[in-house]
Tab-separated table of C-alpha atoms and ligand atoms in Angstrom:
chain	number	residue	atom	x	y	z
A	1268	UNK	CA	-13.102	14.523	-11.705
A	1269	UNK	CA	-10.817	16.224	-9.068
A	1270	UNK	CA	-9.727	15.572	-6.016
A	1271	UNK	CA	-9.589	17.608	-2.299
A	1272	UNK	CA	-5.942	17.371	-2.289
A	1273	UNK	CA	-2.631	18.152	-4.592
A	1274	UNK	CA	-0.198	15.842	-2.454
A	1275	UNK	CA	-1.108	12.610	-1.543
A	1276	UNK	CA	0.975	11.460	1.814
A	1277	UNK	CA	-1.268	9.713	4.104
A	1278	UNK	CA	-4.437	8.226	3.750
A	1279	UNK	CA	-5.811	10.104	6.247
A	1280	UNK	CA	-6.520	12.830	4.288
A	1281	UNK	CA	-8.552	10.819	1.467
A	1282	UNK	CA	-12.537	11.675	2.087
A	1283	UNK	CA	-15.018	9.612	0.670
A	1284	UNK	CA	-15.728	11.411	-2.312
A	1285	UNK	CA	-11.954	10.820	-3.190
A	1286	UNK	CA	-12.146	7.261	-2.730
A	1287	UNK	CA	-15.472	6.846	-4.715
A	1288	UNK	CA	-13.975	9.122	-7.925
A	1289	UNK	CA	-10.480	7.078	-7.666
A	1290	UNK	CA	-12.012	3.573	-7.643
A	1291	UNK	CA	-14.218	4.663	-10.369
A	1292	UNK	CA	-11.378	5.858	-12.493
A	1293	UNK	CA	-9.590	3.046	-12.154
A	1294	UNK	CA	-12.152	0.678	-13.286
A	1295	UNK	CA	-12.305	3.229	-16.597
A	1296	UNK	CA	-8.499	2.619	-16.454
A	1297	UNK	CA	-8.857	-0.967	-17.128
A	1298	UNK	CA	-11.099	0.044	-20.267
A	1299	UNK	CA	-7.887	1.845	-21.284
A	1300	UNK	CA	-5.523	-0.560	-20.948
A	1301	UNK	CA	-7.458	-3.247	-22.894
A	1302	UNK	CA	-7.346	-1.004	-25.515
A	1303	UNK	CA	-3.326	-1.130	-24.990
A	1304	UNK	CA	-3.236	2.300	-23.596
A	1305	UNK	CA	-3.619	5.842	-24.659
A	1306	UNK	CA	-1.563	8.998	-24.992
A	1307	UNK	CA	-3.389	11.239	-22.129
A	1308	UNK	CA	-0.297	12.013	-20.326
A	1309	UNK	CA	1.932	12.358	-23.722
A	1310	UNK	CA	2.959	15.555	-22.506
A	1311	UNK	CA	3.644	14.687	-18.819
A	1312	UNK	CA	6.937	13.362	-17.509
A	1313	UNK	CA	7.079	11.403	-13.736
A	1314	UNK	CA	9.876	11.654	-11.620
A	1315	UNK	CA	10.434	8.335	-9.659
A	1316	UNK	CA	12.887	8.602	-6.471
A	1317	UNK	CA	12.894	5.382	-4.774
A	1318	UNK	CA	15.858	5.553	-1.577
A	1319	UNK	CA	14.386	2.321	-0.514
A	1320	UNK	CA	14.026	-1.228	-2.314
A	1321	UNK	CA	11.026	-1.745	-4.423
A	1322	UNK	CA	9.799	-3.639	-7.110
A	1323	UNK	CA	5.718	-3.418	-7.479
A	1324	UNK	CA	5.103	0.694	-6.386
A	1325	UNK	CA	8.038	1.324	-8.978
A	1326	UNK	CA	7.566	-0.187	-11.886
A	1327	UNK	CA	3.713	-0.233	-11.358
A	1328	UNK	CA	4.180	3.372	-11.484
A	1329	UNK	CA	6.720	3.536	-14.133
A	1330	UNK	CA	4.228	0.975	-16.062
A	1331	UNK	CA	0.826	3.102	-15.530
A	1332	UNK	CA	3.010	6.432	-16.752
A	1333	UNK	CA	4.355	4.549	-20.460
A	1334	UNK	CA	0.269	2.991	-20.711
A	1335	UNK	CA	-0.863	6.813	-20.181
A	1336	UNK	CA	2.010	7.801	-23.328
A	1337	UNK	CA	4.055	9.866	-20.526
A	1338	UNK	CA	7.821	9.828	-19.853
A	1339	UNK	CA	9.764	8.388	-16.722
A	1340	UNK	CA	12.670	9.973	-14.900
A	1341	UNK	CA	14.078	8.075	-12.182
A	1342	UNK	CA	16.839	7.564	-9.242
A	1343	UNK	CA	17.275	4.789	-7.067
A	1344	UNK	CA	19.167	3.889	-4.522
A	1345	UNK	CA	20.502	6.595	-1.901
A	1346	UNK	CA	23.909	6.299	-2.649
A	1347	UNK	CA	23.055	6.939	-6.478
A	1348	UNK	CA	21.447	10.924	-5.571
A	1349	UNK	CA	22.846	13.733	-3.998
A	1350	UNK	CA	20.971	12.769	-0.759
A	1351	UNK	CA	23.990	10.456	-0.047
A	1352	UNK	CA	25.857	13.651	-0.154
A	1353	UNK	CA	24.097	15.679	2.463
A	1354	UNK	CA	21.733	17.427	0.184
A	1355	UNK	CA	17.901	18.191	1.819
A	1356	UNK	CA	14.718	16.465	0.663
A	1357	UNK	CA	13.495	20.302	0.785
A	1358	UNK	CA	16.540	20.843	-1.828
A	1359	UNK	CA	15.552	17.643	-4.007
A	1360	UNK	CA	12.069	18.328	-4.519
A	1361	UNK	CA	12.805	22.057	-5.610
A	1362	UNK	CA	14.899	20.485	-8.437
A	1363	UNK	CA	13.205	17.501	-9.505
A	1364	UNK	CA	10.070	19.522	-9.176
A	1365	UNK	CA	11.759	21.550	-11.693
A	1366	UNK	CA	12.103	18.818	-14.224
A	1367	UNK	CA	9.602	16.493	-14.082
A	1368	UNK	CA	5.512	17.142	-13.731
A	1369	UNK	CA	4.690	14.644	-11.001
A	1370	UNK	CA	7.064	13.081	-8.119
A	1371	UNK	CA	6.420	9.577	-6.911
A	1372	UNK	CA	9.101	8.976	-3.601
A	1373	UNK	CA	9.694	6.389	-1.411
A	1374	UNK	CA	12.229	6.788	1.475
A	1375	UNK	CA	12.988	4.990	4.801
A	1376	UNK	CA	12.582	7.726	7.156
A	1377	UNK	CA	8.966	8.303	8.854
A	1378	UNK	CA	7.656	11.718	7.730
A	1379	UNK	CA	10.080	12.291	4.679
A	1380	UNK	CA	6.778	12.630	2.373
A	1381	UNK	CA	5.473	15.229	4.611
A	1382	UNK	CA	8.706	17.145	4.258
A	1383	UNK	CA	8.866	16.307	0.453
A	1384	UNK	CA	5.198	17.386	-0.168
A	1385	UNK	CA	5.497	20.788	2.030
A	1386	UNK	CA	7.871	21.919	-0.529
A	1387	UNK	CA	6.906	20.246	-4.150
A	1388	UNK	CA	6.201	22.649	-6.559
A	1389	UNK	CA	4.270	19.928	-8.579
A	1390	UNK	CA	2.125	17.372	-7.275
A	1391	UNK	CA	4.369	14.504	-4.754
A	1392	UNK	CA	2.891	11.061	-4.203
A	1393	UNK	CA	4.160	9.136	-1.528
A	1394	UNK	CA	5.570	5.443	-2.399
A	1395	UNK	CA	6.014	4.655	1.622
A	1396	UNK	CA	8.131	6.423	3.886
A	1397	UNK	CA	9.296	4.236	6.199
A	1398	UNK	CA	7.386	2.612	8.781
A	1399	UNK	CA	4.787	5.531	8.301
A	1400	UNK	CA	2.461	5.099	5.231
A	1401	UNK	CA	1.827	3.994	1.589
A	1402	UNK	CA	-0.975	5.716	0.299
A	1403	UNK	CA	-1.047	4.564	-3.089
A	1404	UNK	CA	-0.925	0.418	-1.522
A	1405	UNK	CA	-3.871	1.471	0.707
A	1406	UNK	CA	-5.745	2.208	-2.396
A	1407	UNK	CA	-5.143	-0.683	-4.036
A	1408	UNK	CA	-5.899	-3.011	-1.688
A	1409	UNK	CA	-9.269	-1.224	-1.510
A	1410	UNK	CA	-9.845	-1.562	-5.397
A	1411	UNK	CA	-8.752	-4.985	-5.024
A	1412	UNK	CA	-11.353	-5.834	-2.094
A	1413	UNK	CA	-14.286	-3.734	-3.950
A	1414	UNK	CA	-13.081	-6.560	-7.054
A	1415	UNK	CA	-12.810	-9.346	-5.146
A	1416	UNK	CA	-16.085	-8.845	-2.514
A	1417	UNK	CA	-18.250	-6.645	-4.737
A	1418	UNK	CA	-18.668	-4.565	-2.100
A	1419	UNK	CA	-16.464	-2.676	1.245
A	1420	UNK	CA	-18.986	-2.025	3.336
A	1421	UNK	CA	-19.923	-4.929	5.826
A	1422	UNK	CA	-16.565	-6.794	5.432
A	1423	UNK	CA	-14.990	-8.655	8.402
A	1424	UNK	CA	-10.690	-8.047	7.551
A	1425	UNK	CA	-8.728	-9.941	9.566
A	1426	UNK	CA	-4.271	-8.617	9.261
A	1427	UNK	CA	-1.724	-10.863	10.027
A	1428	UNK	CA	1.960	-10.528	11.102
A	1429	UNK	CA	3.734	-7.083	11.065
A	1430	UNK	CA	1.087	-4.723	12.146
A	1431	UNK	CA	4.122	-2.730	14.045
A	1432	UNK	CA	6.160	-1.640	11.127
A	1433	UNK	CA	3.905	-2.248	8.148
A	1434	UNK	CA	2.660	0.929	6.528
A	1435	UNK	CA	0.583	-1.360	4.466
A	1436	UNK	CA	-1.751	-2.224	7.075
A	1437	UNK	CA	-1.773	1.329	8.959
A	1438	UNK	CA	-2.502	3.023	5.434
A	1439	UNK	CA	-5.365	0.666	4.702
A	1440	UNK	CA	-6.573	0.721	8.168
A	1441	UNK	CA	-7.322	4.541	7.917
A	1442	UNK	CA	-8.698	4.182	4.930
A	1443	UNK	CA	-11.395	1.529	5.505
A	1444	UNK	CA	-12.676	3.576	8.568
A	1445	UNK	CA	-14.353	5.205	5.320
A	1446	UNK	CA	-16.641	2.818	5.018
A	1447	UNK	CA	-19.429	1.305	7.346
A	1448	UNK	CA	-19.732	-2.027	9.589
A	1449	UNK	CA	-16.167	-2.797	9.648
A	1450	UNK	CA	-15.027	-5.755	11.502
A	1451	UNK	CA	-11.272	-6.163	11.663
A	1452	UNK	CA	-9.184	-9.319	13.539
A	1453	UNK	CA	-5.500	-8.085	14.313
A	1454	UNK	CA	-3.097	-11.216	14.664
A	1455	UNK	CA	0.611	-10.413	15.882
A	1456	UNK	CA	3.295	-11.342	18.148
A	1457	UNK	CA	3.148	-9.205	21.075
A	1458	UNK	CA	5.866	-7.700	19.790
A	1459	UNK	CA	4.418	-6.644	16.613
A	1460	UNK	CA	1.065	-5.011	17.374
A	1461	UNK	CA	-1.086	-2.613	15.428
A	1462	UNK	CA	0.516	0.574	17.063
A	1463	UNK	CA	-1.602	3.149	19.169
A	1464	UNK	CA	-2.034	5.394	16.521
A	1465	UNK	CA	-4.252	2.983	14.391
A	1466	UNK	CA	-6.306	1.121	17.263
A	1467	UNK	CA	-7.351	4.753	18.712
A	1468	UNK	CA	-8.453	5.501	15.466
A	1469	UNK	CA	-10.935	2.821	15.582
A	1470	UNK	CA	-11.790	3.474	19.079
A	1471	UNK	CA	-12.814	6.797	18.429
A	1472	UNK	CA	-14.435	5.903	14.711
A	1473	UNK	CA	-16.601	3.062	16.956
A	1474	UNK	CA	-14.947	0.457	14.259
A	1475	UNK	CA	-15.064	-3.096	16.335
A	1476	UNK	CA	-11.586	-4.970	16.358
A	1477	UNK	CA	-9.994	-7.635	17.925
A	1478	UNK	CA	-6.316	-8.592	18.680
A	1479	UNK	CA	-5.144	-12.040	19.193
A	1480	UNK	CA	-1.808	-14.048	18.499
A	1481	UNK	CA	-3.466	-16.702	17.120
A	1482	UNK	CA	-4.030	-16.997	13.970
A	1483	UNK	CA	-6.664	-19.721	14.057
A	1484	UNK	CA	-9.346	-16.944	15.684
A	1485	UNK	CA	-8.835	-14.324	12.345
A	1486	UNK	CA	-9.959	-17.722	10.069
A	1487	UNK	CA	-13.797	-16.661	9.698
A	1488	UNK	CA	-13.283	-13.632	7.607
A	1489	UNK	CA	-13.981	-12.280	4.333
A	1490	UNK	CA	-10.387	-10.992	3.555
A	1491	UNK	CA	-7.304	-12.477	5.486
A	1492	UNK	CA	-4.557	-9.409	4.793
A	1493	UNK	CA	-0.659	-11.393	5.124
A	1494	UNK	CA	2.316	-9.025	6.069
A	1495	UNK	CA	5.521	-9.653	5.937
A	1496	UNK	CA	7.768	-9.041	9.133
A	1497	UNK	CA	10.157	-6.307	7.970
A	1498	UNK	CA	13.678	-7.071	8.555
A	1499	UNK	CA	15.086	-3.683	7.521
A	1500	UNK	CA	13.139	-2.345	10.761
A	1501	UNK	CA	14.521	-4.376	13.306
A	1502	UNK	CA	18.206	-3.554	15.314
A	1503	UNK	CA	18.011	-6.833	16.708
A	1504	UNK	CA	18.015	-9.410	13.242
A	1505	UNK	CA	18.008	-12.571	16.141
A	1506	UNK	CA	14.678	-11.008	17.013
A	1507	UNK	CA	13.592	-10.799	12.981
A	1508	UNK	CA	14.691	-14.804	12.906
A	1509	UNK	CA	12.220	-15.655	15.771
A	1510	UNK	CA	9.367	-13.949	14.528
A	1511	UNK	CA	9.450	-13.471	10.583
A	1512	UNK	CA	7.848	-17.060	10.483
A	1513	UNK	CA	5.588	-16.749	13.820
A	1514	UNK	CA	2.665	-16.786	10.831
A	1515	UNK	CA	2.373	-18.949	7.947
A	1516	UNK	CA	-1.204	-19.618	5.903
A	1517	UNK	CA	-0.955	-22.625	4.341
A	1518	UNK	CA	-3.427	-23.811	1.866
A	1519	UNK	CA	-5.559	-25.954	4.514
A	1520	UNK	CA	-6.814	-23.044	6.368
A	1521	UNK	CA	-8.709	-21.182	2.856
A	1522	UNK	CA	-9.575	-24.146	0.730
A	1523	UNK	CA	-13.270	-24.527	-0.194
A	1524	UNK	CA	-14.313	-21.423	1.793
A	1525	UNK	CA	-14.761	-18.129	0.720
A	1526	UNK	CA	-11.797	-16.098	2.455
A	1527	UNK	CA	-9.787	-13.748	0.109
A	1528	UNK	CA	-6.152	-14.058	0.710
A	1529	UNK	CA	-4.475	-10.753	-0.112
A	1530	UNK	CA	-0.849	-9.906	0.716
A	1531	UNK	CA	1.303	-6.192	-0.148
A	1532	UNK	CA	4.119	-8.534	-1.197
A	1533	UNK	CA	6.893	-9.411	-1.381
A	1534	UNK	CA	5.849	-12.260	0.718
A	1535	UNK	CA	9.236	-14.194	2.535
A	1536	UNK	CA	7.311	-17.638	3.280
A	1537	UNK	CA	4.041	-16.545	5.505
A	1538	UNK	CA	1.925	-17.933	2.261
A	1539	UNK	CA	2.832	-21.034	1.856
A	1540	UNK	CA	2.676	-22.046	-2.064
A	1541	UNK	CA	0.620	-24.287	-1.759
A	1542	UNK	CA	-2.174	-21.686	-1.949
A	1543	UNK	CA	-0.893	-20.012	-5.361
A	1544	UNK	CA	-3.477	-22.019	-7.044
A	1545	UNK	CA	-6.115	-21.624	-5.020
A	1546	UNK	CA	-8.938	-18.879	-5.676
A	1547	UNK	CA	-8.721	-17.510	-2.666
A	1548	UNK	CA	-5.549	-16.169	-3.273
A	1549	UNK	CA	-6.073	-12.616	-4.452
A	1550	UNK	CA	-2.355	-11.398	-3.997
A	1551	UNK	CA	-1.273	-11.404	-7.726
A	1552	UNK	CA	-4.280	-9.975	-9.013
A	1553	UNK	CA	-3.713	-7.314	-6.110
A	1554	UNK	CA	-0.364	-6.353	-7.259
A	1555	UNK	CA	-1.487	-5.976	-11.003
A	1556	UNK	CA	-4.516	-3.517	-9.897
A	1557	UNK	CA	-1.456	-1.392	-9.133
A	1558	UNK	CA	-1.386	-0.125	-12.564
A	1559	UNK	CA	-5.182	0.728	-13.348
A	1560	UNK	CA	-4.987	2.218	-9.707
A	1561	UNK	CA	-1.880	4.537	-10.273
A	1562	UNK	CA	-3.079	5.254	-14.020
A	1563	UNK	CA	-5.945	6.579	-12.265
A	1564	UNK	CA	-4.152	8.845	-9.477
A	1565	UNK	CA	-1.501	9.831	-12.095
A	1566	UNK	CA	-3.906	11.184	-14.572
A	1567	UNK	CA	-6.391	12.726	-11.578
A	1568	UNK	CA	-3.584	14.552	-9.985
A	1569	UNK	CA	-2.215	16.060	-13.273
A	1570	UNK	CA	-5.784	17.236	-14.152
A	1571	UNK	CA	-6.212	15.091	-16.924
A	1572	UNK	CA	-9.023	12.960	-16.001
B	1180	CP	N1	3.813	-3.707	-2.030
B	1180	CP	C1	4.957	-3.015	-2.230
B	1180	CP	O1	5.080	-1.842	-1.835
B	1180	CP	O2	5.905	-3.695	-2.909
B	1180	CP	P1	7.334	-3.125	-3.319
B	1180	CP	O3	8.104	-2.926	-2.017
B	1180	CP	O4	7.944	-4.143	-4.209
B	1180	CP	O5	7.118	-1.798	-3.981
């Protein structure tokens, strides 16, 4: 199976027919790793550049490229590459694309894959760039909701918290317009709303949303999506302290219904713990389709699957 595209950036550029082939290789994915893995990608080695904290997209990545028998080359931390030391992304992708057969990046500044990608020589995956997008999180979440509802089409989403800076919830956002009779609930401070960008997409896909600060109105959904507010985005860290908590779900407002609770992580206290044990909450099982998902990408965008 192929797909329409050798750089994956944005979700924006997924069609349908990419979705449908990714989700389905990902379910064969978790065939493979039952069977402990396999060596399709023995001959492949992934270079992983993460600039910006991360634990999940990493070591998801690094994970799904060992359970596929391929190799891992990484650098994190700015300070750690030659980026610290004035050196281009242009230049760093010419290299790396030199040594390694894939590139998996994630960097703080907004538009860094597109400037990564226009250059790769191999194919360049983008981990998040800043408050812009993360693809491979996007798709996911929408594995995770096809697990979790049995279905995408007809689902009422309601996102909570940081719909400003978090590329989660853009990323997704695009990507659901895919799919039909989507309802979505948008609860933020004012400060914090789903930016332009997003909310004219729906307007001109005819997708019906809602936005509200109160969290009590998004309670009737199917999937209630937690953000966290992202500190490393704010100038002002007295503003971070007034609003990082504005939101918390506590286990009072899922228990005994059927409401998914899914969340990018790392969560900072806007699940409370209380709803761990509850089977509602989706968010680790999210995180661990991270490695089916990415086995899946890794192996389509290498030609292998
Ligand atoms: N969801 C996510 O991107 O997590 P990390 O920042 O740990 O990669």
């Amino acid at each position: 199976m192929s797909l329409s595209f050798q750089h994956l950036t944005s979700t924006k550029q997924l069609s349908r027919e990419d979705t449908d082939a990714i989700l389905k290789i990902s379910g064969e994915m978790e065939d493979v790793l039952e069977k402990g893995g396999s060596d399709l990608l023995a001959d492949k080695v992934l270079a992983a550049l993460f600039y910006e904290p991360s634990t999940r997209t990493r070591l998801s990545f690094e994970t799904a490229m060992h359970r596929l028998g391929g190799k891992v080359v990484t650098a994190v931390g700015m300070q750690f590459s030659s980026l610290y030391k004035g050196e281009t992304i242009e230049d760093t992708m010419n290299v790396v694309g030199r040594y390694a057969d894939i590139i998996v990046m994630r960097h703080p500044e907004q538009g860094s894959a597109d400037t990564a990608a226009s250059v790769s020589p191999v194919p360049f995956i983008n981990g998040g760039d800043g408050p812009g997008q993360h693809p491979t999180q996007a798709l996911l979440d929408l594995y995770t909701i096809q697990k979790e509802r049995k279905k995408i089409d007809d689902i009422h989403i309601t996102m909570v918290g940081d719909l400003k800076f978090g590329r989660t919830v853009h990323s997704l956002s695009f990507l659901l317009g895919l799919y039909n009779n989507l309802r979505f609930t948008l609860v933020s401070p004012k400060e914090l709303t789903m930016p332009e960008k997003v909310t004219s997409f729906f307007k001109e896909k005819g997708i019906e949303f809602t936005e509200t600060q109160d969290l009590e109105q998004g309670l009737d959904a199917d999937v209630i999506y937690m953000t966290r507010v992202q500190e490393e985005r704010f100038e002002d860290k007295s503003e971070f302290e007034r609003l990082k908590l504005k939101y918390v779900l506590e286990a009072k407002h899922v228990k005994g219904k059927d409401i998914t609770v899914m969340h990018p992580l790392p969560r900072i206290g806007e699940i409370s713990e209380d709803v761990d044990p509850l089977p509602n909450a989706a968010y680790f099982r999210q995180a661990r389709n991270g490695v089916p998902l990415r086995m899946a990408l890794l192996a389509m965008l290498l030609g292998k699957a």
